[in-house]
PDB file of C-alpha atoms in Angstrom:
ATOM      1  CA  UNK A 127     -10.969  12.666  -0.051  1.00 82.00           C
ATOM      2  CA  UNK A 128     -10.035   9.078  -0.886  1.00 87.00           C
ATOM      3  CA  UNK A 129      -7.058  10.033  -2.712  1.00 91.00           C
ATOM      4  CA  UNK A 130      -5.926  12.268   0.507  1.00 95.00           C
ATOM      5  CA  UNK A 131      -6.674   9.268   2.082  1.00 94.00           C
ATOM      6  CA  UNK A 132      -3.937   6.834   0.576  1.00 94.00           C
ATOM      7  CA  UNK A 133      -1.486   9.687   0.396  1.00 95.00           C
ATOM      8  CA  UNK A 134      -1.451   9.956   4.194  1.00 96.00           C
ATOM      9  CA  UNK A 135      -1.207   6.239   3.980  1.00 96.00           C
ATOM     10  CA  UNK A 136       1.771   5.623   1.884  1.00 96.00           C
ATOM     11  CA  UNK A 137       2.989   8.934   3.916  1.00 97.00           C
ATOM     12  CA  UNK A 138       3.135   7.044   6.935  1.00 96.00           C
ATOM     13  CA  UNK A 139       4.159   3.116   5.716  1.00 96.00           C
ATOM     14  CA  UNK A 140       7.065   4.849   4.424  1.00 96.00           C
ATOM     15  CA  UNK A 141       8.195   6.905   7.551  1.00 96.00           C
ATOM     16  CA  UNK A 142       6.881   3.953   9.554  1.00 96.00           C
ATOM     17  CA  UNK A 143       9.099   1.263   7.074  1.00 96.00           C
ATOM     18  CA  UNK A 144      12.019   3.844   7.646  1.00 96.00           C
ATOM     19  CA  UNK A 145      12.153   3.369  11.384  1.00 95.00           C
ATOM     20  CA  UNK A 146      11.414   0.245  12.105  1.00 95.00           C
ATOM     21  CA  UNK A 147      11.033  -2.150   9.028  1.00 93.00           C
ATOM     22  CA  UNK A 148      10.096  -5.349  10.781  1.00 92.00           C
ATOM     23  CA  UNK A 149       7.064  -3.596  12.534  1.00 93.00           C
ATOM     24  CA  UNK A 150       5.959  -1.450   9.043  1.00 94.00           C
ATOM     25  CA  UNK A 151       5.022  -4.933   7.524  1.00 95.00           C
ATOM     26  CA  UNK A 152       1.746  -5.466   9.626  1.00 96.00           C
ATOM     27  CA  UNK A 153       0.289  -2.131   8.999  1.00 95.00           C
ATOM     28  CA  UNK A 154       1.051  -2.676   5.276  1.00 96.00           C
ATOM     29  CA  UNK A 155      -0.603  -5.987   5.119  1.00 96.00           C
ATOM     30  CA  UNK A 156      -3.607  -4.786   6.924  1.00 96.00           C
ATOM     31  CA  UNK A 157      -4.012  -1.756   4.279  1.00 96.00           C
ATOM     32  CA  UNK A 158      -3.340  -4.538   1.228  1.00 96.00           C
ATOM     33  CA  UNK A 159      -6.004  -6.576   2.410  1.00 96.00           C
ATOM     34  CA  UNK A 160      -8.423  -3.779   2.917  1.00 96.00           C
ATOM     35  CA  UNK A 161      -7.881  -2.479  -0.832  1.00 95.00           C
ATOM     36  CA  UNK A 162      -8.017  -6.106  -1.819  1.00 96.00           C
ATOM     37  CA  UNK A 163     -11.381  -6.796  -0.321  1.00 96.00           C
ATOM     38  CA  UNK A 164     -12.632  -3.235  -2.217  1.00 94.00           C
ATOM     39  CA  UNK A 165     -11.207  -4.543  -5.372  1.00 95.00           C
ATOM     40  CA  UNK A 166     -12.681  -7.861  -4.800  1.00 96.00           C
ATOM     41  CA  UNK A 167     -16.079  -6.392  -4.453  1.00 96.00           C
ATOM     42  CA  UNK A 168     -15.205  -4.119  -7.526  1.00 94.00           C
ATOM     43  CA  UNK A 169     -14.940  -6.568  -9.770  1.00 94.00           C
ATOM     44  CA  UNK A 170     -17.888  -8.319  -9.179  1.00 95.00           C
ATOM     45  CA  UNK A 171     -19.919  -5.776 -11.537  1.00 94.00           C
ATOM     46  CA  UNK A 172     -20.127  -7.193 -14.983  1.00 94.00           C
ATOM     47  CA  UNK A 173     -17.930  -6.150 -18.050  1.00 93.00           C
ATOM     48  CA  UNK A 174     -15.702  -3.422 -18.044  1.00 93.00           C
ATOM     49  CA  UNK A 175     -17.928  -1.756 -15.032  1.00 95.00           C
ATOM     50  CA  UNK A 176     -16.107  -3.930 -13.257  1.00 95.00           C
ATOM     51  CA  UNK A 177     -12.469  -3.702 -14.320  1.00 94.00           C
ATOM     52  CA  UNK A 178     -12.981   0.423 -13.964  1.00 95.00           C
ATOM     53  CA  UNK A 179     -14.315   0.018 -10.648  1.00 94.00           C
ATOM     54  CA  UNK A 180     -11.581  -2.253  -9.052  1.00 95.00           C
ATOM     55  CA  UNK A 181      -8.635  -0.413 -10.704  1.00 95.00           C
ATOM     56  CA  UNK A 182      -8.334   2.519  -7.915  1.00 94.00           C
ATOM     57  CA  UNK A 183      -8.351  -0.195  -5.392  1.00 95.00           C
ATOM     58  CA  UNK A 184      -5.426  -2.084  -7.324  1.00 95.00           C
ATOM     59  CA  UNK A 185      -3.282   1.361  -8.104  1.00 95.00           C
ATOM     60  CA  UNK A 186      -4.288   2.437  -4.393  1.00 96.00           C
ATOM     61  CA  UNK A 187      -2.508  -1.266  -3.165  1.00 96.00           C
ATOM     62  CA  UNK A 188       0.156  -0.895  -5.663  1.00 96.00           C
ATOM     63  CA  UNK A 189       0.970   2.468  -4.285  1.00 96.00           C
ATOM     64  CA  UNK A 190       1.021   1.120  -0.423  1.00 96.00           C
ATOM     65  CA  UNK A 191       3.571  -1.699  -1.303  1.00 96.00           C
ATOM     66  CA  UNK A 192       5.709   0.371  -3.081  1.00 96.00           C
ATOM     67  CA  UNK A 193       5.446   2.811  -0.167  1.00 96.00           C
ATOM     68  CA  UNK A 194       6.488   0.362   2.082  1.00 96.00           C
ATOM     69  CA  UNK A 195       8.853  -1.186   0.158  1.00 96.00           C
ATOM     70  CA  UNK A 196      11.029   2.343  -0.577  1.00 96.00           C
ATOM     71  CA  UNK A 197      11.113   2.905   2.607  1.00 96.00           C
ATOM     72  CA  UNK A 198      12.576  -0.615   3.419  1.00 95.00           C
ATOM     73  CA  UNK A 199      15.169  -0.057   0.871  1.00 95.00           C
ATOM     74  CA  UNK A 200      16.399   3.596   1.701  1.00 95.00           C
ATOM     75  CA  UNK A 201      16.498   2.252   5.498  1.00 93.00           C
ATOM     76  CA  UNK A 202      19.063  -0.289   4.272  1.00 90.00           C
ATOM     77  CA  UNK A 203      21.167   2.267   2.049  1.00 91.00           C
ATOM     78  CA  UNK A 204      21.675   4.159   5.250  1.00 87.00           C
ATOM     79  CA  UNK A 205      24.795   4.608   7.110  1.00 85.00           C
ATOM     80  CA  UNK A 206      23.288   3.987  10.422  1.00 75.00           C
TER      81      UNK A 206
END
């Protein structure tokens, strides 16, 4: 369900980056700082609970920005 979750995510910051790329960067901050605070509280178990518990929230964030960012860049190799 999660993962479904950040799909639909990344599906949309990277339509959303594609139209309008000044206006994709708020959404895309708003979902980084949502997997950061989940990551944040990940990590506060002890050991390597915590490391294993924060890394979807990292790989979900890393996935968003990269999202975003493709989008960005295929906007600018367009013709239009």
């Amino acid at each position: 369900m999660v993962i479904a979750g950040i799909i639909a995510v990344c599906a949309v910051l990277l339509v959303l980056a594609f139209l309008v790329p000044r206006l994709s960067r708020h959404p895309e901050r708003g979902t980084q700082r949502v997997l950061g605070t989940g990551s944040r509280a990940g990590g506060k178990a002890p050991g390597s609970i915590g490391r294993l518990l924060s890394k979807p929230f990292r790989s979900s964030s890393r996935a968003v920005s990269r999202s975003g960012a493709a989008g960005r860049r295929a906007r600018g190799r367009s013709p239009f």
